[in-house]
XYZ file of C-alpha atoms in Angstrom:
768
model
C -12.863 17.753 15.954
C -15.311 19.922 14.006
C -15.579 17.528 11.097
C -16.208 14.628 13.490
C -19.263 16.480 14.807
C -20.408 17.113 11.239
C -19.952 13.441 10.461
C -21.953 12.451 13.539
C -24.779 14.823 12.589
C -24.849 13.375 9.094
C -25.038 9.891 10.576
C -27.980 10.805 12.811
C -29.815 12.495 9.922
C -29.406 9.558 7.578
C -30.454 7.135 10.297
C -33.579 9.122 11.015
C -34.530 9.333 7.363
C -34.019 5.618 6.829
C -35.236 4.150 10.104
C -38.388 6.195 10.415
C -39.130 6.776 6.763
C -40.215 3.150 6.290
C -42.880 0.845 7.555
C -42.216 -1.206 10.657
C -41.393 -4.390 8.882
C -39.829 -3.237 5.632
C -41.000 -6.529 4.136
C -42.999 -6.803 0.944
C -45.606 -9.458 0.397
C -42.906 -11.894 -0.688
C -41.516 -11.924 2.871
C -37.980 -10.884 1.886
C -36.076 -7.911 3.252
C -34.312 -5.530 0.823
C -30.973 -7.120 1.812
C -32.278 -10.582 0.948
C -33.879 -9.388 -2.290
C -30.613 -7.867 -3.472
C -28.772 -11.068 -2.587
C -31.349 -13.204 -4.389
C -31.187 -10.993 -7.448
C -27.406 -11.384 -7.517
C -27.793 -15.153 -7.398
C -30.365 -15.194 -10.182
C -28.008 -13.226 -12.423
C -25.352 -15.954 -12.115
C -25.066 -19.080 -14.186
C -26.634 -22.084 -12.459
C -23.198 -23.735 -12.185
C -21.935 -20.775 -10.129
C -24.701 -20.693 -7.537
C -22.976 -22.959 -5.041
C -19.706 -21.036 -5.381
C -21.080 -17.569 -4.758
C -18.432 -15.880 -2.575
C -19.558 -14.525 0.767
C -17.340 -12.141 2.708
C -16.465 -12.224 6.393
C -14.258 -10.603 9.011
C -15.043 -13.166 11.710
C -13.133 -16.191 10.464
C -16.007 -17.846 8.597
C -18.267 -17.179 5.598
C -21.001 -14.653 6.203
C -23.267 -12.589 3.980
C -21.677 -9.255 3.125
C -24.429 -7.148 4.668
C -24.186 -8.959 8.026
C -20.495 -8.221 8.593
C -19.827 -5.930 11.581
C -17.129 -3.977 9.731
C -16.604 -1.609 6.840
C -16.272 -3.954 3.853
C -15.934 -3.194 0.140
C -15.710 -5.770 -2.645
C -14.142 -5.322 -6.085
C -15.261 -7.711 -8.821
C -13.388 -8.386 -12.084
C -15.920 -6.248 -13.978
C -15.011 -3.310 -11.747
C -11.494 -3.569 -13.176
C -12.197 -4.226 -16.856
C -15.240 -1.957 -17.279
C -13.251 1.097 -16.200
C -10.053 0.307 -18.071
C -7.875 -0.322 -15.031
C -4.724 -2.267 -15.843
C -4.512 -3.981 -12.459
C -6.228 -4.402 -9.131
C -4.310 -1.579 -7.412
C -5.720 1.010 -9.812
C -9.246 -0.222 -9.048
C -8.759 0.745 -5.382
C -9.293 4.378 -6.435
C -13.023 3.715 -6.270
C -12.924 2.463 -2.660
C -13.848 5.036 0.016
C -11.059 5.415 2.551
C -8.384 4.310 0.069
C -5.911 6.723 -1.507
C -4.200 5.551 -4.691
C -1.488 7.703 -6.219
C 0.920 7.148 -9.072
C 4.591 7.966 -8.954
C 6.597 6.734 -11.911
C 5.159 4.733 -14.811
C 5.483 1.387 -13.068
C 4.169 2.054 -9.575
C 0.848 2.870 -7.962
C 0.903 3.528 -4.221
C -2.063 2.486 -2.087
C -2.794 3.779 1.410
C -5.787 3.039 3.617
C -7.423 5.606 5.838
C -4.742 7.925 7.176
C -1.396 8.145 8.956
C 0.001 5.639 6.467
C 3.443 7.014 5.676
C 5.155 6.781 2.304
C 7.075 3.501 2.411
C 5.714 1.313 5.253
C 2.135 0.186 4.833
C -0.233 -0.053 7.755
C -2.611 -2.550 6.208
C -2.187 -6.255 5.581
C -2.172 -7.642 2.057
C -3.129 -11.189 1.109
C -2.971 -12.279 -2.532
C -3.912 -15.709 -3.802
C -3.947 -17.281 -0.343
C -0.640 -15.916 0.961
C 0.406 -12.889 2.952
C 2.549 -10.610 0.804
C 5.020 -8.339 2.525
C 8.677 -7.432 2.439
C 10.009 -7.278 5.983
C 12.865 -5.031 4.887
C 10.700 -2.050 3.937
C 7.469 -3.050 5.656
C 5.455 -2.978 2.449
C 4.328 -5.071 -0.503
C 4.661 -4.452 -4.230
C 1.166 -5.085 -5.535
C 2.166 -4.362 -9.137
C 4.522 -7.354 -9.038
C 2.187 -9.617 -7.031
C -0.942 -8.860 -9.072
C -2.867 -11.520 -11.042
C -4.566 -11.451 -14.467
C -8.121 -10.224 -14.074
C -9.465 -13.447 -15.647
C -8.358 -15.479 -12.603
C -9.496 -12.976 -9.944
C -12.703 -13.911 -8.176
C -12.935 -10.836 -5.945
C -10.915 -8.413 -3.872
C -12.132 -7.881 -0.313
C -11.200 -4.570 1.294
C -11.829 -4.588 5.031
C -11.280 -1.094 6.414
C -10.317 -1.071 10.055
C -8.150 -3.337 12.217
C -8.604 -7.074 11.806
C -5.871 -8.133 14.176
C -7.908 -10.650 16.193
C -8.145 -12.808 13.033
C -5.441 -11.564 10.663
C -2.773 -10.600 13.201
C 0.091 -8.118 13.213
C 0.105 -5.360 10.570
C -3.677 -5.541 10.011
C -3.821 -2.042 11.468
C -5.738 0.182 9.070
C -7.318 -2.821 7.391
C -6.896 -5.852 5.156
C -6.861 -6.312 1.388
C -7.557 -9.911 0.396
C -7.365 -10.879 -3.294
C -9.151 -14.206 -3.845
C -8.491 -16.198 -7.023
C -10.937 -18.460 -8.847
C -11.122 -22.235 -8.684
C -9.523 -23.758 -11.785
C -12.884 -25.175 -12.876
C -14.055 -21.575 -13.395
C -11.279 -20.865 -15.901
C -11.698 -23.579 -18.524
C -10.755 -22.512 -22.030
C -8.691 -19.525 -23.101
C -8.753 -15.893 -22.045
C -6.754 -13.000 -23.477
C -6.541 -9.385 -22.362
C -4.589 -6.704 -24.250
C -4.110 -3.116 -23.080
C -2.450 -0.563 -25.348
C -1.892 3.010 -24.188
C -1.211 5.933 -26.527
C 2.180 6.598 -24.899
C 3.431 3.096 -25.741
C 2.697 1.301 -22.459
C 1.474 -2.219 -23.198
C 0.152 -5.184 -21.199
C -0.927 -8.640 -22.352
C -2.396 -11.499 -20.290
C -3.052 -15.012 -21.510
C -4.808 -17.653 -19.385
C -5.486 -21.261 -20.366
C -7.442 -23.761 -18.272
C -8.773 -27.263 -18.772
C -10.289 -30.274 -17.046
C -7.973 -33.207 -16.384
C -10.518 -35.634 -14.930
C -13.989 -35.592 -13.408
C -12.727 -33.822 -10.307
C -9.403 -32.239 -11.356
C -8.696 -28.980 -13.178
C -5.703 -26.794 -13.956
C -4.777 -23.436 -15.441
C -1.623 -21.634 -16.521
C -1.138 -17.967 -17.289
C 1.483 -15.488 -18.486
C 1.771 -11.701 -18.472
C 4.010 -9.265 -20.327
C 3.916 -5.607 -19.328
C 6.063 -2.943 -20.984
C 6.357 0.508 -19.405
C 6.872 3.517 -21.669
C 9.065 6.363 -20.471
C 7.206 9.225 -18.835
C 8.013 12.831 -18.045
C 8.936 14.518 -14.770
C 7.093 17.613 -13.573
C 9.937 19.820 -14.827
C 9.670 18.341 -18.322
C 12.790 16.177 -18.045
C 12.609 12.503 -19.085
C 11.585 10.295 -16.160
C 13.729 7.332 -17.281
C 11.047 5.008 -15.903
C 10.665 2.652 -18.854
C 11.131 -1.067 -18.268
C 9.215 -4.321 -18.159
C 7.451 -6.833 -15.925
C 7.030 -10.470 -16.972
C 5.092 -13.047 -14.982
C 3.764 -16.579 -15.184
C 1.723 -18.790 -12.902
C -0.320 -21.958 -12.498
C -3.013 -23.547 -10.342
C -4.213 -27.135 -9.951
C -7.446 -28.074 -8.123
C -8.739 -31.521 -7.281
C -11.513 -33.004 -5.178
C -9.961 -35.799 -3.145
C -13.244 -36.805 -1.536
C -16.811 -35.605 -1.171
C -15.754 -33.177 1.571
C -12.034 -32.889 0.896
C -10.402 -30.496 -1.588
C -6.833 -29.650 -2.500
C -5.156 -27.026 -4.627
C -1.601 -25.985 -5.375
C -0.660 -22.759 -7.117
C 2.510 -20.904 -7.892
C 4.068 -18.198 -9.956
C 7.150 -16.218 -10.765
C 7.918 -12.661 -11.821
C 10.848 -10.638 -13.078
C 10.934 -6.856 -13.345
C 13.685 -4.674 -14.806
C 13.648 -0.912 -14.359
C 15.842 2.064 -13.631
C 15.489 4.385 -10.670
C 17.235 7.469 -9.383
C 18.674 8.588 -6.058
C 18.507 12.296 -5.312
C 22.017 13.504 -4.412
C 21.289 17.238 -4.684
C 21.650 17.752 -0.930
C 24.090 14.935 -0.212
C 27.511 16.586 -0.773
C 27.617 19.334 1.837
C 29.727 22.112 3.278
C 29.303 22.927 6.990
C 29.064 26.720 7.215
C 28.632 26.577 11.002
C 32.298 25.523 11.349
C 33.497 28.847 9.898
C 34.424 31.827 12.051
C 31.673 34.204 13.127
C 33.112 36.887 10.851
C 33.011 34.530 7.870
C 29.440 33.533 8.706
C 28.390 37.204 8.890
C 29.880 37.787 5.439
C 28.011 34.774 4.034
C 24.683 36.011 5.415
C 25.314 39.394 3.830
C 26.280 37.827 0.490
C 23.183 35.624 0.427
C 20.823 38.334 1.670
C 19.947 36.408 4.817
C 18.866 38.020 8.117
C 21.684 38.266 10.696
C 19.714 35.956 13.012
C 19.827 33.090 10.478
C 21.504 29.985 11.891
C 23.849 28.539 9.276
C 24.502 24.841 8.899
C 25.488 22.402 6.178
C 24.569 23.531 2.644
C 25.183 21.887 -0.738
C 28.800 22.181 -1.824
C 27.756 23.879 -5.072
C 26.300 26.785 -3.044
C 29.431 27.011 -0.896
C 31.594 27.088 -4.033
C 29.979 30.400 -5.000
C 31.090 31.970 -1.709
C 34.474 33.562 -0.844
C 35.530 30.788 1.542
C 38.094 28.004 1.490
C 37.091 25.021 -0.630
C 37.843 21.297 -0.275
C 40.692 20.156 -2.542
C 39.444 18.409 -5.689
C 41.663 15.432 -4.847
C 39.733 14.888 -1.587
C 36.523 13.722 -3.319
C 35.233 12.748 -6.784
C 34.414 16.009 -8.602
C 34.525 14.406 -12.073
C 32.010 11.750 -11.030
C 29.726 14.380 -9.529
C 29.971 16.432 -12.716
C 28.575 13.503 -14.720
C 25.562 13.344 -12.351
C 24.698 17.040 -12.670
C 21.418 17.803 -14.420
C 20.343 21.429 -14.005
C 19.063 23.167 -10.879
C 16.512 22.479 -8.134
C 14.984 24.814 -5.519
C 16.717 25.016 -2.150
C 16.069 26.699 1.184
C 16.275 30.471 1.680
C 14.939 31.023 -1.844
C 18.169 29.705 -3.365
C 18.785 27.133 -6.081
C 21.343 24.350 -6.009
C 22.769 21.928 -8.527
C 20.642 18.888 -9.274
C 22.503 15.591 -8.892
C 20.946 12.198 -9.675
C 22.457 8.732 -9.446
C 20.589 6.239 -11.648
C 20.880 2.506 -11.128
C 19.092 -0.691 -12.043
C 16.071 -1.612 -9.927
C 15.337 -5.335 -10.209
C 12.833 -7.692 -8.643
C 12.817 -11.466 -9.166
C 10.373 -13.582 -7.194
C 8.663 -16.944 -7.095
C 6.199 -18.684 -4.816
C 4.235 -21.893 -4.284
C 1.124 -22.137 -2.103
C -0.924 -25.258 -1.342
C -4.166 -25.701 0.569
C -6.075 -28.740 1.820
C -9.570 -28.108 3.168
C -12.608 -30.087 4.172
C -15.586 -30.472 6.450
C -16.240 -33.196 9.008
C -19.472 -34.930 9.995
C -19.694 -32.574 12.981
C -19.680 -29.548 10.610
C -16.104 -28.593 11.460
C -14.750 -26.628 8.497
C -10.965 -26.778 8.403
C -8.038 -25.957 6.147
C -4.264 -26.360 6.141
C -2.262 -23.903 4.044
C 1.456 -23.908 3.313
C 3.530 -21.509 1.233
C 7.123 -20.914 0.184
C 8.209 -17.626 -1.354
C 11.590 -16.368 -2.506
C 12.316 -12.791 -3.569
C 15.490 -11.106 -4.803
C 15.489 -7.305 -4.884
C 18.316 -5.027 -5.990
C 18.310 -1.263 -5.437
C 21.225 -0.434 -7.717
C 20.789 3.323 -7.343
C 21.433 2.971 -3.595
C 23.777 -0.021 -3.623
C 21.560 -2.235 -1.470
C 20.362 -5.780 -2.276
C 18.472 -8.405 -0.332
C 17.083 -11.895 -0.824
C 14.120 -13.008 1.269
C 12.921 -16.592 1.642
C 9.729 -17.153 3.583
C 8.083 -20.372 4.790
C 4.481 -20.361 6.037
C 2.232 -23.037 7.509
C -1.227 -22.320 8.896
C -4.312 -24.158 10.153
C -7.752 -22.529 10.243
C -11.062 -23.974 11.398
C -14.544 -23.035 12.465
C -17.584 -24.944 13.644
C -21.066 -24.203 14.965
C -21.780 -24.684 18.664
C -25.513 -25.155 18.593
C -27.831 -22.972 16.553
C -26.667 -19.580 17.805
C -22.892 -19.763 18.167
C -19.880 -20.342 15.928
C -16.268 -20.733 17.031
C -13.331 -19.889 14.747
C -9.734 -20.714 15.613
C -6.360 -21.326 14.056
C -2.601 -21.195 14.375
C 0.309 -20.474 12.058
C 4.093 -20.416 11.948
C 6.410 -18.416 9.714
C 10.148 -18.523 9.111
C 11.935 -15.741 7.213
C 15.550 -15.947 6.063
C 17.465 -12.980 4.667
C 20.678 -12.427 2.746
C 21.555 -8.723 2.648
C 24.483 -7.044 0.878
C 25.571 -3.428 0.462
C 28.086 -1.658 -1.731
C 29.397 1.868 -2.084
C 28.082 3.882 -5.016
C 30.765 5.676 -7.027
C 29.982 9.288 -5.969
C 30.725 8.381 -2.337
C 33.762 6.160 -2.956
C 36.342 8.329 -1.208
C 37.851 8.501 2.257
C 36.003 10.330 5.014
C 35.500 10.231 8.752
C 33.276 7.297 9.661
C 30.867 9.564 11.534
C 30.567 13.053 12.980
C 30.994 11.857 16.575
C 34.716 11.387 15.922
C 35.066 15.184 15.777
C 34.641 15.280 19.564
C 38.327 14.434 19.989
C 40.922 16.219 17.795
C 43.205 13.191 18.094
C 40.717 11.125 16.072
C 41.378 13.286 13.020
C 44.925 11.946 12.790
C 44.064 8.243 13.218
C 43.792 6.164 10.044
C 41.213 3.960 11.766
C 38.853 6.949 11.933
C 38.472 6.987 8.146
C 36.855 4.732 5.581
C 36.301 4.793 1.830
C 33.791 1.920 1.842
C 30.761 3.225 3.724
C 27.547 2.353 1.840
C 24.459 4.535 1.884
C 22.458 1.748 3.516
C 23.939 -1.114 5.535
C 22.265 -3.894 7.491
C 23.011 -5.509 10.847
C 23.832 -9.085 9.820
C 22.884 -10.468 13.251
C 19.213 -10.340 12.244
C 18.839 -12.584 9.202
C 16.547 -15.289 10.632
C 13.148 -14.233 11.942
C 10.435 -16.498 13.363
C 6.776 -15.900 14.088
C 4.104 -18.015 15.778
C 0.439 -17.005 15.956
C -2.816 -18.453 17.264
C -6.308 -16.999 17.340
C -9.782 -17.772 18.635
C -13.019 -15.963 17.778
C -16.449 -16.675 19.275
C -19.519 -15.320 17.454
C -22.848 -15.471 19.270
C -26.374 -14.597 18.162
C -27.855 -13.095 21.320
C -31.216 -12.541 19.620
C -32.562 -12.673 16.091
C -31.232 -9.147 15.560
C -28.148 -8.849 17.796
C -24.850 -10.625 17.198
C -21.617 -10.273 19.135
C -18.170 -11.574 18.279
C -15.210 -11.536 20.627
C -11.759 -12.945 20.118
C -8.033 -12.449 20.293
C -4.861 -13.333 18.473
C -1.705 -14.381 20.299
C 1.616 -13.733 18.636
C 5.230 -14.564 19.402
C 7.270 -12.542 16.934
C 10.989 -11.812 16.775
C 10.140 -8.324 15.507
C 6.957 -7.456 17.420
C 7.552 -9.438 20.607
C 4.911 -11.410 22.490
C 1.403 -10.137 22.893
C -2.335 -10.468 22.478
C -4.464 -8.526 20.018
C -8.067 -8.685 21.265
C -11.136 -7.455 19.456
C -14.874 -7.295 19.930
C -17.536 -6.534 17.311
C -21.298 -6.339 17.513
C -24.122 -5.801 15.045
C -27.789 -4.943 15.457
C -30.387 -5.529 12.756
C -32.493 -2.480 13.614
C -35.083 -3.516 11.061
C -35.051 -5.428 7.813
C -33.345 -2.544 6.027
C -30.769 -1.302 8.541
C -27.764 -2.788 10.282
C -25.783 -0.927 12.935
C -22.382 -2.224 13.993
C -19.541 -1.253 16.288
C -16.117 -2.602 17.084
C -13.030 -2.249 19.244
C -9.632 -3.719 18.399
C -6.117 -3.596 19.751
C -3.794 -4.026 16.792
C -0.031 -4.217 16.462
C 2.307 -3.170 13.680
C 5.834 -4.526 13.660
C 8.631 -2.104 12.725
C 10.271 -2.925 9.419
C 13.827 -4.214 9.288
C 14.783 -0.921 7.679
C 13.497 0.941 10.730
C 15.279 -1.263 13.259
C 18.433 -2.781 11.842
C 19.858 -0.556 9.107
C 22.298 2.334 9.190
C 21.671 5.157 6.736
C 24.597 7.267 5.507
C 22.868 9.600 3.055
C 25.421 12.417 2.884
C 29.011 13.554 3.332
C 29.914 16.965 4.734
C 33.089 19.028 4.470
C 34.179 20.363 7.879
C 36.529 23.335 7.319
C 39.496 23.252 9.704
C 42.476 25.334 8.492
C 45.158 23.609 10.644
C 44.435 20.271 8.943
C 46.127 19.251 5.679
C 43.804 20.397 2.897
C 42.074 22.867 5.201
C 39.435 20.482 6.514
C 38.046 16.970 6.538
C 35.168 15.054 4.956
C 32.822 13.223 7.329
C 29.928 10.822 6.864
C 26.511 11.825 8.193
C 24.952 8.706 9.696
C 21.511 7.798 11.003
C 21.166 4.471 12.736
C 18.078 2.322 12.969
C 16.856 1.701 16.483
C 16.841 -1.910 17.688
C 14.864 -0.821 20.741
C 11.869 0.293 18.680
C 8.892 -1.573 20.071
C 5.822 -2.598 18.140
C 3.220 0.025 17.406
C 0.080 -0.528 19.487
C -3.208 0.850 18.230
C -6.476 1.104 20.132
C -9.118 1.341 17.415
C -12.771 2.272 17.859
C -15.284 2.000 15.006
C -18.993 2.482 14.475
C -20.944 1.966 11.286
C -24.319 1.764 9.634
C -25.436 -0.193 6.587
C -28.820 0.528 5.039
C -30.744 -0.864 2.089
C -33.999 1.125 1.802
C -34.857 -1.070 -1.165
C -33.123 -3.732 -3.192
C -31.675 -1.137 -5.602
C -29.957 1.138 -3.075
C -27.209 0.416 -0.551
C -25.838 3.082 1.794
C -22.902 2.534 4.147
C -21.491 4.912 6.719
C -18.540 4.243 9.011
C -16.362 6.254 11.383
C -13.203 5.442 13.304
C -10.782 6.707 15.933
C -7.255 5.290 16.304
C -4.980 5.971 19.266
C -1.446 4.810 18.418
C 1.410 4.367 20.864
C 5.023 3.997 19.705
C 4.257 5.024 16.124
C 7.517 4.639 14.201
C 8.385 7.862 12.370
C 11.397 9.450 10.736
C 13.428 11.189 13.436
C 13.831 14.961 13.330
C 16.243 15.418 16.243
C 17.598 12.021 17.265
C 20.809 10.377 16.038
C 18.620 7.432 15.132
C 16.920 7.322 11.743
C 13.549 6.594 13.345
C 11.900 7.229 16.672
C 8.659 6.313 18.410
C 5.919 8.874 18.959
C 2.258 8.857 19.887
C -0.277 9.546 17.159
C -4.008 9.827 16.648
C -6.139 9.502 13.554
C -9.851 9.748 13.008
C -12.358 10.053 10.218
C -15.078 8.243 8.351
C -16.426 7.085 5.009
C -19.744 7.250 3.204
C -20.504 4.998 0.231
C -23.582 4.595 -1.962
C -24.396 1.893 -4.520
C -27.552 2.741 -6.484
C -29.160 0.885 -9.370
C -31.001 3.860 -10.832
C -32.622 1.505 -13.333
C -31.939 -1.905 -14.794
C -29.459 -0.264 -17.229
C -27.803 2.378 -15.024
C -25.705 1.980 -11.879
C -24.136 4.749 -9.801
C -21.562 4.270 -7.062
C -20.169 7.033 -4.927
C -17.889 7.452 -1.970
C -16.607 10.213 0.277
C -14.086 10.067 3.096
C -12.751 12.373 5.774
C -9.411 11.550 7.383
C -7.152 13.404 9.766
C -3.941 12.371 11.499
C -2.015 13.996 14.344
C 1.454 13.183 15.655
C 1.831 14.397 19.234
C -0.647 17.183 18.545
C 0.724 18.244 15.153
C -1.151 17.567 11.929
C 0.140 14.912 9.538
C -0.403 15.567 5.830
C 0.784 12.341 4.200
C -2.839 11.370 3.471
C -5.465 13.659 1.896
C -8.033 14.901 4.381
C -10.805 14.517 1.815
C -11.203 12.038 -1.012
C -14.244 11.256 -3.119
C -15.290 9.196 -6.112
C -18.307 8.759 -8.362
C -18.566 6.019 -10.990
C -21.321 5.343 -13.481
C -22.214 2.390 -15.715
C -24.913 2.968 -18.334
C -25.911 0.060 -20.582
C -27.032 1.854 -23.735
C -27.833 -1.490 -25.333
C -27.125 -5.165 -24.773
C -23.674 -4.788 -26.320
C -22.726 -1.158 -25.575
C -21.920 0.323 -22.150
C -20.803 3.852 -21.276
C -18.665 4.273 -18.157
C -17.486 7.279 -16.215
C -15.205 7.696 -13.215
C -14.688 10.950 -11.334
C -12.143 10.976 -8.498
C -11.061 13.702 -6.090
C -8.018 13.800 -3.838
C -7.223 16.527 -1.344
C -3.854 18.150 -0.817
C -0.909 16.146 0.545
C 2.620 17.117 1.507
C 5.841 15.267 0.741
C 8.590 16.000 3.287
C 12.161 16.811 2.305
C 15.278 18.031 4.081
C 15.705 20.792 1.495
C 12.771 20.937 -0.951
C 9.386 19.869 0.487
C 6.707 19.434 -2.164
C 2.987 20.052 -1.890
C 0.746 17.873 -4.037
C -2.245 20.080 -4.878
C -5.799 18.842 -4.588
C -6.948 17.503 -7.927
C -9.799 15.875 -9.804
C -9.450 12.992 -12.233
C -12.080 12.271 -14.883
C -12.134 8.998 -16.827
C -14.589 8.230 -19.624
C -14.975 5.008 -21.554
C -17.094 2.935 -23.855
C -17.202 -0.878 -23.779
C -18.488 -2.796 -26.794
C -19.296 -6.518 -26.787
C -19.216 -7.513 -30.486
C -20.084 -11.080 -29.553
C -20.568 -13.173 -26.466
C -17.422 -13.356 -24.335
C -15.573 -10.506 -26.090
C -15.124 -6.924 -24.889
C -13.470 -4.011 -26.672
C -13.029 -0.871 -24.597
C -11.791 2.615 -25.408
C -10.962 4.823 -22.443
C -9.784 8.363 -21.862
C -8.100 8.912 -18.501
C -7.193 12.090 -16.592
C -9.175 14.116 -19.110
C -9.562 17.361 -17.143
C -5.992 18.609 -17.619
C -2.891 17.727 -19.638
C -1.183 16.412 -16.495
C -0.986 16.645 -12.727
C 1.281 15.203 -10.015
C 0.297 12.692 -7.330
C 3.298 11.413 -5.339
C 7.002 10.529 -5.210
C 9.469 8.717 -2.951
C 10.693 11.317 -0.424
C 14.464 11.363 -0.154
C 14.813 9.174 -3.255
C 13.150 11.038 -6.132
C 14.116 14.597 -7.014
C 10.633 15.524 -8.197
C 7.296 13.868 -9.001
C 6.471 12.461 -12.411
C 3.591 13.778 -14.461
C 0.385 11.786 -14.496
C -0.621 12.683 -18.032
C -3.849 12.529 -19.980
C -3.860 9.161 -21.757
C -6.036 7.071 -24.036
C -6.248 3.317 -23.750
C -7.546 0.495 -25.927
C -8.609 -2.728 -24.193
C -9.395 -6.047 -25.881
C -10.617 -8.771 -23.555
C -11.751 -12.309 -24.321
C -13.436 -13.890 -21.320
C -13.756 -17.581 -20.561
């Protein structure tokens, strides 16, 4: 807890400097506070036609000025993406305190918020273009596939901390909400081209026009080609492929206070991915006689106290012990998958086996929204969406189709001058079609599972064996999943400086059960330059379908038994999902401070403590693939936005994060991250940009070769030239401090991380 005390001391010091280092009012002769001046300046910098559409962020179910929100909120604008040469919105999250963005292969960036986030499931909620994006199978979303062209993005709201009382289940560590522009804001043509020196290429084209006085439309397309990268060892990563997308939006004003839009899109992605099989064809040394085990320990130089267990077959084949007959498995197939050596336990090396297969993603969606305001100032909206996704994991032999139907109603209205009530309800229906197949290396007969060894008679029964056990199979009883939610939030201004909001969300969910997710938030305007806020939330996360309803058979093991024909038997090693896994329940406590000493400087400080019950984690001892444990996480973030002058802006962020699982540290999220970005307008048409990012050490678990990702810095430099109004040409150097470093990989899937190499990028962007 030492760093928590440091963080608290820093908070007190900054508060003292800011609260008592100013006059009592903090108001200049014009009568405006620094918050209001900064807001007014932002309005004056907009075109007159945009003034009424200035977006205002909120976590309370209604529009509210950013600085008044009782939560840790960060906003990314389109310029934050293009000015720094980011290809998509996920990359831009690197500059958000409390977010950790890491790149695996060429086509994927992983985003995690705060800590205790895991590697596959995500513990924050994602909304893109008015719809919730998530795959129930893995408990995550693919933001690279769901991303939009920057020309149609209005803003990206990042709300750190639980938002369950409004957003519902899975809004645990926070919410990312990508908001797209009204079609009237995208009239004309926009083009963006990105060309990287390694051959990666992306092109966006957006066209919009006015149909009538109150109707507008736009269409857009994207083509993204991924160049092949390099693994840490220097081997080819085989991660080249493509992503192609298209979309549309139509907006119309039905009446003076009634608006409607419909939008949709589709995407197709074709790639190749590997499955690590290096520790998946095993030999059980513990089944040998004690004398044979003693000889093995001597041959391998292991201490006599070493407990032997299953080891890769290629290691066992170097030992003077009986071997499985070649006719009992597929040695020729395994030979074609061999690709050098990888480190193993006990200081040994083992053969590297990789099974490559096609990784495909085809998806399409339509979302429509009708909204208006009544004479009694009731603001309401009705939103409906249909989404269909087809995903194939060819390297594993697992495919699923997901069709999702959503319908939601949201509303808010003032109750007098000092109170506003927000409420809504929603229903969701998810339908799944899941199929599995056996990959060729495992297409041979073996015992269905190790439990059959308990009775010797089972070894002679044909029913005990199967040659069609897939790596991942799904319980077909759970292919239709329903969810109903309703929420209410009451925000009250107790005084001119104190506001309190209290609410809850009710949910009936086939995966998370029935429950309430209450929350309370309060803010205090200490003076015209400082806002203090605090919050408590109870949030739920539903286990993914993978965690509850799948059976994983990742390996086969040879059990030596001399009396049997062939001298032994092959058996599957199985791990079953746990249908009894309950929802994760998180008690979250937050406190924060937002200060604007003057209109050019904004400082934000936030801290949090999460107490999680039934956290779903990979099992270490159970026969189930996952088990529930208790976990804690705590930390905080500091961010600064400073206009040094009218031509120079600096933004910085620093975060501390620590997670513990039943008292033991979790290292899947860096304890410390930091960022510093700079924009310097050298002239009206020339801007220099810089981004410096730091990520602390993380650890990637493995059953045979755990990998530590070292702490690393990333330095990006760029120059943006505007040759004429509406055109930008940018040249960027990324990861300039070293030829390459590593950031992440899929544990249990990838053999090793890919290199994140120094690259140079040319950007050409025509705005509307």
